[in-house]
PDB file of C-alpha atoms in Angstrom:
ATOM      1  CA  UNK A   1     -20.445  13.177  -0.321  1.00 82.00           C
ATOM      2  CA  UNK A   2     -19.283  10.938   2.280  1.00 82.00           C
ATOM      3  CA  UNK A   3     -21.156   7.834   0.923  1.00 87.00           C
ATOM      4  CA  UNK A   4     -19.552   8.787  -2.821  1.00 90.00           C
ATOM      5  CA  UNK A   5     -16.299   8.347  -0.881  1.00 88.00           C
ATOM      6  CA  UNK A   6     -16.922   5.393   0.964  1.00 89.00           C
ATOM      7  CA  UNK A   7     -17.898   3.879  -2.306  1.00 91.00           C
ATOM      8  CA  UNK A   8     -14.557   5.030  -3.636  1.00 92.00           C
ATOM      9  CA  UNK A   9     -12.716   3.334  -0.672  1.00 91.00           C
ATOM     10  CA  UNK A  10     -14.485  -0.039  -1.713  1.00 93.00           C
ATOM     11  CA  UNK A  11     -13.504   0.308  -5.015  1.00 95.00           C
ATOM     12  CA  UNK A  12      -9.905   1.021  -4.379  1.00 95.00           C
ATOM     13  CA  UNK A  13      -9.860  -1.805  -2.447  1.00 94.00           C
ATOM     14  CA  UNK A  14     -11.220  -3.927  -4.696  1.00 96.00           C
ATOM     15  CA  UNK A  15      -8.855  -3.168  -7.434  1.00 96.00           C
ATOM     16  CA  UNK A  16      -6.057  -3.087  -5.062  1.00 95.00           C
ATOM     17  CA  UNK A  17      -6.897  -7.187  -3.949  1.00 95.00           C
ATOM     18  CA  UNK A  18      -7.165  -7.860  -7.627  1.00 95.00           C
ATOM     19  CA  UNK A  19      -3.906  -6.265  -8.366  1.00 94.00           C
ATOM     20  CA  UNK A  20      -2.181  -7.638  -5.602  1.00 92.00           C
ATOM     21  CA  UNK A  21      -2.747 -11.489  -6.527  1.00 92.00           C
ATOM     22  CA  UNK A  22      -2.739 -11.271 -10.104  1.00 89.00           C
ATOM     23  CA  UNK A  23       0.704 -12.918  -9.748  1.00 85.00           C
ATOM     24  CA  UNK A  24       3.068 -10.598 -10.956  1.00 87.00           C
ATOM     25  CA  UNK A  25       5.653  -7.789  -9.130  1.00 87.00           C
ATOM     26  CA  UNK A  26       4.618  -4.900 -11.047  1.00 89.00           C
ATOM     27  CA  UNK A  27       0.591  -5.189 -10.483  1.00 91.00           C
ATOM     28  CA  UNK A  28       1.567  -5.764  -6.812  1.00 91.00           C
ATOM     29  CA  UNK A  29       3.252  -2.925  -6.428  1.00 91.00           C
ATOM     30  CA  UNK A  30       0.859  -0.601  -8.114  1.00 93.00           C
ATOM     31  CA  UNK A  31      -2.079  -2.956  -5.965  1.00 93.00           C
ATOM     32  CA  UNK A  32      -0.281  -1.811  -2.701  1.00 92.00           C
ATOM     33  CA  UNK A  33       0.212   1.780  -3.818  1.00 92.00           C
ATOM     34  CA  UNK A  34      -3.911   1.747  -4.600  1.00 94.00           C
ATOM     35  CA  UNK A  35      -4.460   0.072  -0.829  1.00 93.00           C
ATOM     36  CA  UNK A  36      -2.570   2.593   0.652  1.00 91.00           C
ATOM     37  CA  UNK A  37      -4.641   5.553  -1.320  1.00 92.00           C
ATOM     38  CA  UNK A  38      -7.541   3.256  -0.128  1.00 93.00           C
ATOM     39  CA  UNK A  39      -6.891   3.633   3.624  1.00 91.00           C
ATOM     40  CA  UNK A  40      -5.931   7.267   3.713  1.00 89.00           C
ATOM     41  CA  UNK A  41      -9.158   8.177   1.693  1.00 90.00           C
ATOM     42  CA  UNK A  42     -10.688   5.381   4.735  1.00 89.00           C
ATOM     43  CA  UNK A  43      -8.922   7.621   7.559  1.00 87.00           C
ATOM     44  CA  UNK A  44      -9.936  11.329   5.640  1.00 85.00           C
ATOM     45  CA  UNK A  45     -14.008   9.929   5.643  1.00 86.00           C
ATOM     46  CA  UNK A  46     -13.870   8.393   8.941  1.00 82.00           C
ATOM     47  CA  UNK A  47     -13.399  12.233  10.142  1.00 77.00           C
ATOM     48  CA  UNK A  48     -16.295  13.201   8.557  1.00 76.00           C
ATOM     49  CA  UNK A  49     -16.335  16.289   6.248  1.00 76.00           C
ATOM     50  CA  UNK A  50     -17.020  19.452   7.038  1.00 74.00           C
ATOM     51  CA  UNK A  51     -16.532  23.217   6.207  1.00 73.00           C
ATOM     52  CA  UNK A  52     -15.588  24.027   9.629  1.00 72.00           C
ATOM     53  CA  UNK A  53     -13.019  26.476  10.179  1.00 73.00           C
ATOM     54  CA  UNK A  54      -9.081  24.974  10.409  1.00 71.00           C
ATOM     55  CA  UNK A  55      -8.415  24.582  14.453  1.00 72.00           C
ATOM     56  CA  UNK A  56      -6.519  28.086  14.725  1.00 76.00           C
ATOM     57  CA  UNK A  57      -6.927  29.940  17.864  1.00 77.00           C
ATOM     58  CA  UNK A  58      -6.578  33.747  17.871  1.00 76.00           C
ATOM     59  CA  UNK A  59      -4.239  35.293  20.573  1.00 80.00           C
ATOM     60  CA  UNK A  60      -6.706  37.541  22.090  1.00 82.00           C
ATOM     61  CA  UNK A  61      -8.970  34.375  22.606  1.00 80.00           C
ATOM     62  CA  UNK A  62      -9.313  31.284  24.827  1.00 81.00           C
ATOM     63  CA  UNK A  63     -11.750  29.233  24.113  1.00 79.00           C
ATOM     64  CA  UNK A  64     -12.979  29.026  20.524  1.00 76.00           C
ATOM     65  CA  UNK A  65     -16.014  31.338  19.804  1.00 76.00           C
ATOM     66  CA  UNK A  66     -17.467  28.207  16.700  1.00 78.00           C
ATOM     67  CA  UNK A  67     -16.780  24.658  15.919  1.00 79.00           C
ATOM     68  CA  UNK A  68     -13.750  24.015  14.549  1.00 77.00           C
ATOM     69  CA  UNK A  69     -12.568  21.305  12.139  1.00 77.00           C
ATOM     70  CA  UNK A  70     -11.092  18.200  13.622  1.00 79.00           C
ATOM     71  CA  UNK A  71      -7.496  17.599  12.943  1.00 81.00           C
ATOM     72  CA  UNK A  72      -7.000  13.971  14.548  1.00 85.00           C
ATOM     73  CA  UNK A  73      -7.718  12.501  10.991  1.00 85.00           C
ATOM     74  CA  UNK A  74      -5.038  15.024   9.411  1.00 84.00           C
ATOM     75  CA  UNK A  75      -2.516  14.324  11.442  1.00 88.00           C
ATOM     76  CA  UNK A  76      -3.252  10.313  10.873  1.00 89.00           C
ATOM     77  CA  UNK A  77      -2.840  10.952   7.524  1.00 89.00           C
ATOM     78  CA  UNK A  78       0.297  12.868   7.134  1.00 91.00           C
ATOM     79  CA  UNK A  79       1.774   9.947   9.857  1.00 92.00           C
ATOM     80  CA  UNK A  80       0.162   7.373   7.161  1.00 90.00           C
ATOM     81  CA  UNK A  81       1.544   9.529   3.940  1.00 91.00           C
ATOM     82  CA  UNK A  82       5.035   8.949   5.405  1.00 93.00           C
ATOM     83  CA  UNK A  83       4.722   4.803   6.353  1.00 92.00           C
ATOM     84  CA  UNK A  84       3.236   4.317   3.439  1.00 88.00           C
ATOM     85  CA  UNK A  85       6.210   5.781   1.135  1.00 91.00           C
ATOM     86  CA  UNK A  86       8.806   4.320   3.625  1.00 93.00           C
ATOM     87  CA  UNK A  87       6.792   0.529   2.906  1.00 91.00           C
ATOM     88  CA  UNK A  88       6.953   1.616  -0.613  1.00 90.00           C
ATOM     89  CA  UNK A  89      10.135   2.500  -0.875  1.00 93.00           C
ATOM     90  CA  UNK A  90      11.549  -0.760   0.626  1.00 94.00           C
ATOM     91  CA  UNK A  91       8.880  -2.862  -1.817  1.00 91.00           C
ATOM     92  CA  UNK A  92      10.966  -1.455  -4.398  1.00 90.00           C
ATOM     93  CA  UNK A  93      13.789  -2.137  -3.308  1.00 93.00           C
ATOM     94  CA  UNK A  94      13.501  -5.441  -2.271  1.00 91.00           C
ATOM     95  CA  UNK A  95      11.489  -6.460  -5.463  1.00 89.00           C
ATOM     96  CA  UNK A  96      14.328  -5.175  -7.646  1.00 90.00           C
ATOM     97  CA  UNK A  97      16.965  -6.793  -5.871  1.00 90.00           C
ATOM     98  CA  UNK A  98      14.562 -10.206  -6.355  1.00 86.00           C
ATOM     99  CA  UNK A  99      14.064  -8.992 -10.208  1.00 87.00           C
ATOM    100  CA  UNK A 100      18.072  -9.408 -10.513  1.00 89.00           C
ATOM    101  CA  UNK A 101      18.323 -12.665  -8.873  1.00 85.00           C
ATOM    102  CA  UNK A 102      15.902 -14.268 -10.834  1.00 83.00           C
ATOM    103  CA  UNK A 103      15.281 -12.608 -13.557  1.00 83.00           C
ATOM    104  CA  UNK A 104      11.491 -12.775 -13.667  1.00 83.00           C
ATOM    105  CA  UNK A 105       8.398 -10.125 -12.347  1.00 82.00           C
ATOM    106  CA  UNK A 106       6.141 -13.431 -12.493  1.00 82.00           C
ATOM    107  CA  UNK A 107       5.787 -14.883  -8.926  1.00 80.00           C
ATOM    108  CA  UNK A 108       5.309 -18.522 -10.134  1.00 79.00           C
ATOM    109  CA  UNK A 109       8.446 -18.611 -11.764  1.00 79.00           C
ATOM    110  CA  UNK A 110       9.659 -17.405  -8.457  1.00 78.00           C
ATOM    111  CA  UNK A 111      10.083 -21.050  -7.133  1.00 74.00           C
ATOM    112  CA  UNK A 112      13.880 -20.818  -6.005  1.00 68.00           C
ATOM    113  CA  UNK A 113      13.067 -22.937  -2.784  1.00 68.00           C
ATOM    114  CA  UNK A 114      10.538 -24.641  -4.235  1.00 71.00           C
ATOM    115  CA  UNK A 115      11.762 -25.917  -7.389  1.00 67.00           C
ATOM    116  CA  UNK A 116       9.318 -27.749 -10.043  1.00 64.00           C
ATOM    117  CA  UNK A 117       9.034 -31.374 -10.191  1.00 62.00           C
ATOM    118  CA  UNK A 118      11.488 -31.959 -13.250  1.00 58.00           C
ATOM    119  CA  UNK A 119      14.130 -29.990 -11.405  1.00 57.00           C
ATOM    120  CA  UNK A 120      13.311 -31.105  -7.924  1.00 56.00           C
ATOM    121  CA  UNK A 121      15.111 -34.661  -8.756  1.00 57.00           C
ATOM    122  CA  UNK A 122      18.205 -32.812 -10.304  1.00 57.00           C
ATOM    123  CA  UNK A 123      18.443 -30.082  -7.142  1.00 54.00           C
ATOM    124  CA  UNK A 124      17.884 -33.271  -4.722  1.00 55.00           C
ATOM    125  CA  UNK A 125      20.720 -35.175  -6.225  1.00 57.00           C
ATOM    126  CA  UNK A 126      23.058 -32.225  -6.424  1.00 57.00           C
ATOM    127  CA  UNK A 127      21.898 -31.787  -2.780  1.00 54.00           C
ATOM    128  CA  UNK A 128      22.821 -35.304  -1.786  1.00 51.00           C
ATOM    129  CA  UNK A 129      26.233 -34.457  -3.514  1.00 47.00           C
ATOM    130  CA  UNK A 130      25.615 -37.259  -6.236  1.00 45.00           C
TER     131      UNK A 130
END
């Protein structure tokens, strides 16, 4: 099961790098949302699976009596659940507020510094003030 998932984290990946520089806002965003996925899964297989018992300790006892499941990679995960919507969140945000500015979800129309070469000329003379 563990190599199924691994195998799963590749292809998440995968489709995540393809998403992410196919050159346009919206498969970037949905490419970062996959990479995130992609790491968590990483972190959950990393802590290999098990059908150990949650680590619960009864009052009465203590030292646990049989292994116990580890929670390190749980606790990763919820801490990596909550960057990863903060990060999303401000991708959102900060790719709308780019959408109204210029109007586009294509990032080679996004050029603003880096006008083309037809409008280069015209945004050097009106930066020369001629």
């Amino acid at each position: 099961m563990e190599t199924v998932l691994a195998f799963l984290c590749g292809i998440m990946t995968a489709a995540s790098i393809y998403l992410m520089l196919s050159g346009n806002i919206i498969r970037f965003i949905f490419g970062l949302v996959i990479a995130t996925n992609a790491v968590n899964l990483l972190i959950f297989v990393s802590g290999r699976l098990s059908s150990h018992r949650p680590p619960l300790i009864p009052d009465d006892v203590s030292i646990p009596s049989e292994t116990l499941a580890n929670a390190l990679p749980q606790a990763l995960i919820l801490t990596a659940i909550v960057i990863g919507f903060a990060l999303l969140t401000f991708v959102f945000i900060l790719f709308y507020r780019t959408y109204q500015s210029l109007g586009t979800v294509d990032t080679e129309k996004m050029r603003f510094a880096e006008p083309d070469g037809e409008n280069s000329d015209e945004a050097a003379r009106k930066g020369d003030g001629k």
